[in-house]
Amino acid sequence: MANLTLLKVFNISYNLFQGNFPGEITLGMTELEVLDAYDNDFTGSLPVEITKLKNLKHLSFGGNYFTGEIPESYSEIQSLEFLGLNGIGLTGKTPLFLSRLKNLREMYIGYFNLYVGGIPPEFGSMSELRVLDMASCNVTGEIPTSLSNLKHLHSLFLQLNRLTGYIPPELSGLISLKSFDVSNNELIGEIPQSFSALQNITLINVFRNHLYGAIPDFVGDFPFLETLHIWGNNFTYELPQNLGRNCKLLYVDVSENHFTGLIPRDLCKGGRLKTFILLDNFFFGTLPEGLGECRSLERIRISKNLLNGTIPAGIFSLPGVEVIEMHDNYFSGELPSEASGDTLGFLDLSNNWISGRIPPAIGNLKFLNILFLEMNRFTGEIPNEIFGLPSLTKINISANNISGKIPDSISRCTSLNAIDLSRNNLSGEIPKGIAMLSVLGTLNISQNQITGQIPADIRNMTSLATLDLSNNNFYGRIPTGGQFQVFKDSAFAGNPNLCSPGNVSCRSFVDSAQSSGHGHKKSFSSSKLIITVIVLFTALLLIIVTVYIMRNKRLQKSRAWKLTAFHRLDFKAEDVLECLKEENIIGKGGAGIVYCGSMPDGVQVAIKRLVGRGSGHSDHGFSAEIQTLGQIRHRNIVRLLGYVSNKDTNFLLYEYMPNGSLGEMLHGSKGGHLQWETRMPVHQSACPQSRAPMATSHQTWSIWELIFNCIFSRRSNVVVFTEYAYTLKVDEKSDVYSFGVVLLELIAGRKPVGEFGDGVDIVRWVRKTTSEISQLSDAASVLAVVDQRLSGYPLSGVINLFKIAMLCVEDEASHRPTMREVVHMLTNPPQSAPPLINL
């Protein structure tokens, strides 16, 4: 072959050649332009003889098993335009000498090569480069800013490495860039604002890094964007609402971040969207109705969010959809009645609030493989049509309100290997045909009302490894032999009329149960009836006497006062009661009267008398709520020292705040001194997660205001404000509304009610005022309502706070964010450097 002096193309790719590549055969191929040995089984070192080929333009040794380093002499092949050394197990230092190949257009030197060092900055001098692929080759360090010089580069693949640092803003100079993949690295920081210049971008892969901040709005403006994979980072705030409006998206995956807000409505406007994944975020609101008409969709995965509302009609009839995964949200209402998707194989709607009947049309999904509907509020019977699905392997509709019998048609579903119908209201008997399910591995029908005897044929179901029939109404003898030797005793617990095989009296018991028509009823003899009546009458008489005696004792004790302290106190209940005088009243409100009392040791205490709450009240949550408030330690929360109570009345004891309340600071004569830098920490410290520095002290608080804080743990979203601690009616969505009102009060410097005329509160005033603006914008809305006494405040910061406030005061509670989302939005505002506004 060395004599083939005129040969221009030598292509032996995709074969099974082994051993060392015979480089000497190329010595005579002086006109060779293409040498392609891709995807063979060559071993040994890369041949150095090819460096003599002065006309070689295309060299590909990828997909083989070469070892060692790239020969530095390869940099002498100045005619090279394509270099493929990917996926061959090379080692050594990153080959910076390749930067001498000034005519190179495509360089693939990644995948399973293990270099030492980082990306050579010298690669930035390869001005003709169109493709740089160094994926999965163990490079470390930062991305060189010099790569921004590659003006013709359209594909940059650096994924699956150990790169650190920030994404260089200078890369915005890659004006021809179409594909940008830096996924699976250790990068930090935000997406650079300068990337708005990348108007030719089609693919953005930055998933599995440590990136944070908001996704810039300009991402939604990219006209050619097809793929947006940003999952597995720490991105926050909301997605650009224009995402999909100006491009033809194909793949979107933003999972495992901290996004909140609404799902963009135009994701499928281009009509090409195939994959829509936003698992494990904090999105709220309803699904865009357009998703039910997005006929290109193949995968919908939106589980573990805070989404609500109904599932759009048509979503189960999309012609190409294969996966619908919506578990762990707050979807409600009934499912769409129509379903005809020819390709749907996986449907998971578990752990929502979906109600109504399970649509029989699900039986039209002939390729459905997995159906999970557990932990919802379904009612009615199991449709027969579901068990006509030939491909169904797993079904779980546990923890609903399903009634009726298990359909006999279940025996037709011969592919089933897991059935869970537990925690429902199913009745009737187990269909005898269930033994025909030859590959069934798990059967759970516990916690229902199923009756009858356990089918003995189950012993022949050799694949059945797990059985749970507990807490039903089975009767008779538990069958023996075969597969019943595998099942645990707990599988039959909670069936009082089942008897074990070893019970000698089992026969008579079964006969008795069957002769009673399986109703398990026992008649009393007349003598037993008489004795029972006498015993019941005697017991009733004793109860009446006991209640009478106990009531007298409680009445005697009802006037006794008790002091419960949460801190060390040097006074008694009697000292508190001495202070309840008209001249000591410092405040009155709907929740009670506030007194200022001076104790014997000179300590001043604020005493709040609660209306209609005594320690003997039927609401046993009082003690727990007050104990919780007494344990709070926070610099913005006035300390609850304890309470004095008897049967009819409670007096809460607080530290006395001599400098007045938040209301006085905002709305009284002192209001002009409470500037924005003083107001900001008030809301920023509303939860322990806030990192904002405090600029105010306790003088802005008093016991008759909302304590404006929250008890917020990793295990609970429940927010407890003092307003509700007083009334003992805690509801998270109501708390969020109250929170929004206080935010508006801070922004506008106005009282919640009383300043706007009859029937108008601050929320209605803000909506009316902003609706009358001629040129509607965020800034104009804020400027129309902001406290005119403020000066030097950051406009964008106030806008962000205003937006959060208006979300909190939505009329529909289901449209309001949770407190967790509010905290997230407060502590992760959009990154910007806003101007200061001086009025």
PDB file of C-alpha atoms in Angstrom, residues 34-125:
ATOM      1  CA  VAL A  34      -7.957  11.991   4.240  1.00  0.00           C
ATOM      2  CA  LEU A  35      -6.861   9.316   6.726  1.00  0.00           C
ATOM      3  CA  ASP A  36      -9.866   7.936   8.598  1.00  0.00           C
ATOM      4  CA  ALA A  37      -9.398   4.944  10.917  1.00  0.00           C
ATOM      5  CA  TYR A  38     -12.273   5.803  13.258  1.00  0.00           C
ATOM      6  CA  ASP A  39     -13.884   3.074  15.385  1.00  0.00           C
ATOM      7  CA  ASN A  40     -11.545   0.117  15.097  1.00  0.00           C
ATOM      8  CA  ASP A  41      -9.584  -1.828  17.692  1.00  0.00           C
ATOM      9  CA  PHE A  42      -6.098  -0.414  17.133  1.00  0.00           C
ATOM     10  CA  THR A  43      -3.770  -0.356  20.133  1.00  0.00           C
ATOM     11  CA  GLY A  44      -0.292   0.918  20.960  1.00  0.00           C
ATOM     12  CA  SER A  45       1.030   4.411  20.337  1.00  0.00           C
ATOM     13  CA  LEU A  46      -0.216   6.873  17.756  1.00  0.00           C
ATOM     14  CA  PRO A  47       1.861   6.565  14.539  1.00  0.00           C
ATOM     15  CA  VAL A  48       4.375   9.324  13.985  1.00  0.00           C
ATOM     16  CA  GLU A  49       5.006   8.532  10.317  1.00  0.00           C
ATOM     17  CA  ILE A  50       1.909  10.446   9.265  1.00  0.00           C
ATOM     18  CA  THR A  51       3.640  13.732  10.091  1.00  0.00           C
ATOM     19  CA  LYS A  52       5.339  13.383   6.667  1.00  0.00           C
ATOM     20  CA  LEU A  53       1.961  13.734   4.912  1.00  0.00           C
ATOM     21  CA  LYS A  54       2.160  17.393   3.922  1.00  0.00           C
ATOM     22  CA  ASN A  55      -1.241  17.408   2.153  1.00  0.00           C
ATOM     23  CA  LEU A  56      -3.193  15.716   4.931  1.00  0.00           C
ATOM     24  CA  LYS A  57      -6.345  17.662   5.800  1.00  0.00           C
ATOM     25  CA  HIS A  58      -8.468  15.105   7.657  1.00  0.00           C
ATOM     26  CA  LEU A  59      -7.029  12.833  10.363  1.00  0.00           C
ATOM     27  CA  SER A  60      -9.252  10.627  12.516  1.00  0.00           C
ATOM     28  CA  PHE A  61      -8.013   7.966  14.951  1.00  0.00           C
ATOM     29  CA  GLY A  62     -10.958   8.298  17.340  1.00  0.00           C
ATOM     30  CA  GLY A  63     -12.777   5.332  18.830  1.00  0.00           C
ATOM     31  CA  ASN A  64      -9.717   3.050  19.165  1.00  0.00           C
ATOM     32  CA  TYR A  65      -7.542   1.885  22.058  1.00  0.00           C
ATOM     33  CA  PHE A  66      -4.336   3.830  21.609  1.00  0.00           C
ATOM     34  CA  THR A  67      -2.246   4.687  24.663  1.00  0.00           C
ATOM     35  CA  GLY A  68       0.345   7.268  25.611  1.00  0.00           C
ATOM     36  CA  GLU A  69       0.497  10.945  24.634  1.00  0.00           C
ATOM     37  CA  ILE A  70      -0.245  12.831  21.461  1.00  0.00           C
ATOM     38  CA  PRO A  71       3.092  13.145  19.598  1.00  0.00           C
ATOM     39  CA  GLU A  72       4.216  16.778  19.536  1.00  0.00           C
ATOM     40  CA  SER A  73       5.253  16.237  15.915  1.00  0.00           C
ATOM     41  CA  TYR A  74       1.537  16.259  14.995  1.00  0.00           C
ATOM     42  CA  SER A  75       1.761  20.044  15.233  1.00  0.00           C
ATOM     43  CA  GLU A  76       3.899  19.926  12.077  1.00  0.00           C
ATOM     44  CA  ILE A  77       0.966  18.816   9.878  1.00  0.00           C
ATOM     45  CA  GLN A  78       0.137  22.402   8.980  1.00  0.00           C
ATOM     46  CA  SER A  79      -2.362  21.380   6.316  1.00  0.00           C
ATOM     47  CA  LEU A  80      -4.700  19.747   8.855  1.00  0.00           C
ATOM     48  CA  GLU A  81      -8.254  21.052   8.997  1.00  0.00           C
ATOM     49  CA  PHE A  82      -9.845  18.163  10.936  1.00  0.00           C
ATOM     50  CA  LEU A  83      -8.254  16.337  13.890  1.00  0.00           C
ATOM     51  CA  GLY A  84     -10.126  13.517  15.611  1.00  0.00           C
ATOM     52  CA  LEU A  85      -8.314  11.941  18.553  1.00  0.00           C
ATOM     53  CA  ASN A  86     -11.364  11.502  20.753  1.00  0.00           C
ATOM     54  CA  GLY A  87     -12.234   8.456  22.815  1.00  0.00           C
ATOM     55  CA  ILE A  88      -8.936   6.582  22.614  1.00  0.00           C
ATOM     56  CA  GLY A  89      -7.539   6.688  26.173  1.00  0.00           C
ATOM     57  CA  LEU A  90      -4.661   9.142  25.754  1.00  0.00           C
ATOM     58  CA  THR A  91      -2.763  10.574  28.732  1.00  0.00           C
ATOM     59  CA  GLY A  92      -0.149  13.251  29.436  1.00  0.00           C
ATOM     60  CA  LYS A  93      -0.307  17.019  29.569  1.00  0.00           C
ATOM     61  CA  THR A  94      -2.964  18.896  27.662  1.00  0.00           C
ATOM     62  CA  PRO A  95      -1.500  19.280  24.155  1.00  0.00           C
ATOM     63  CA  LEU A  96      -0.970  23.042  23.924  1.00  0.00           C
ATOM     64  CA  PHE A  97       1.360  22.457  20.959  1.00  0.00           C
ATOM     65  CA  LEU A  98      -1.712  21.734  18.841  1.00  0.00           C
ATOM     66  CA  SER A  99      -2.313  25.486  18.881  1.00  0.00           C
ATOM     67  CA  ARG A 100       0.323  25.691  16.122  1.00  0.00           C
ATOM     68  CA  LEU A 101      -2.173  24.127  13.693  1.00  0.00           C
ATOM     69  CA  LYS A 102      -3.400  27.452  12.357  1.00  0.00           C
ATOM     70  CA  ASN A 103      -5.573  25.953   9.615  1.00  0.00           C
ATOM     71  CA  LEU A 104      -7.432  23.589  11.915  1.00  0.00           C
ATOM     72  CA  ARG A 105     -11.195  23.980  11.752  1.00  0.00           C
ATOM     73  CA  GLU A 106     -12.412  21.089  13.910  1.00  0.00           C
ATOM     74  CA  MET A 107     -10.518  19.600  16.857  1.00  0.00           C
ATOM     75  CA  TYR A 108     -11.912  16.616  18.786  1.00  0.00           C
ATOM     76  CA  ILE A 109      -9.484  15.603  21.517  1.00  0.00           C
ATOM     77  CA  GLY A 110     -11.824  14.681  24.362  1.00  0.00           C
ATOM     78  CA  TYR A 111     -13.836  11.703  25.610  1.00  0.00           C
ATOM     79  CA  PHE A 112     -11.977   9.223  27.792  1.00  0.00           C
ATOM     80  CA  ASN A 113      -8.635  10.886  27.329  1.00  0.00           C
ATOM     81  CA  LEU A 114      -7.062  11.755  30.684  1.00  0.00           C
ATOM     82  CA  TYR A 115      -5.006  14.901  30.355  1.00  0.00           C
ATOM     83  CA  VAL A 116      -3.180  16.696  33.146  1.00  0.00           C
ATOM     84  CA  GLY A 117      -3.748  20.440  33.389  1.00  0.00           C
ATOM     85  CA  GLY A 118      -6.230  22.944  32.048  1.00  0.00           C
ATOM     86  CA  ILE A 119      -7.395  24.239  28.702  1.00  0.00           C
ATOM     87  CA  PRO A 120      -4.356  25.908  27.097  1.00  0.00           C
ATOM     88  CA  PRO A 121      -4.950  29.652  26.627  1.00  0.00           C
ATOM     89  CA  GLU A 122      -2.944  29.247  23.396  1.00  0.00           C
ATOM     90  CA  PHE A 123      -5.985  27.583  21.827  1.00  0.00           C
ATOM     91  CA  GLY A 124      -7.414  31.085  21.578  1.00  0.00           C
ATOM     92  CA  SER A 125      -4.982  31.794  18.730  1.00  0.00           C
TER      93      SER A 125
END
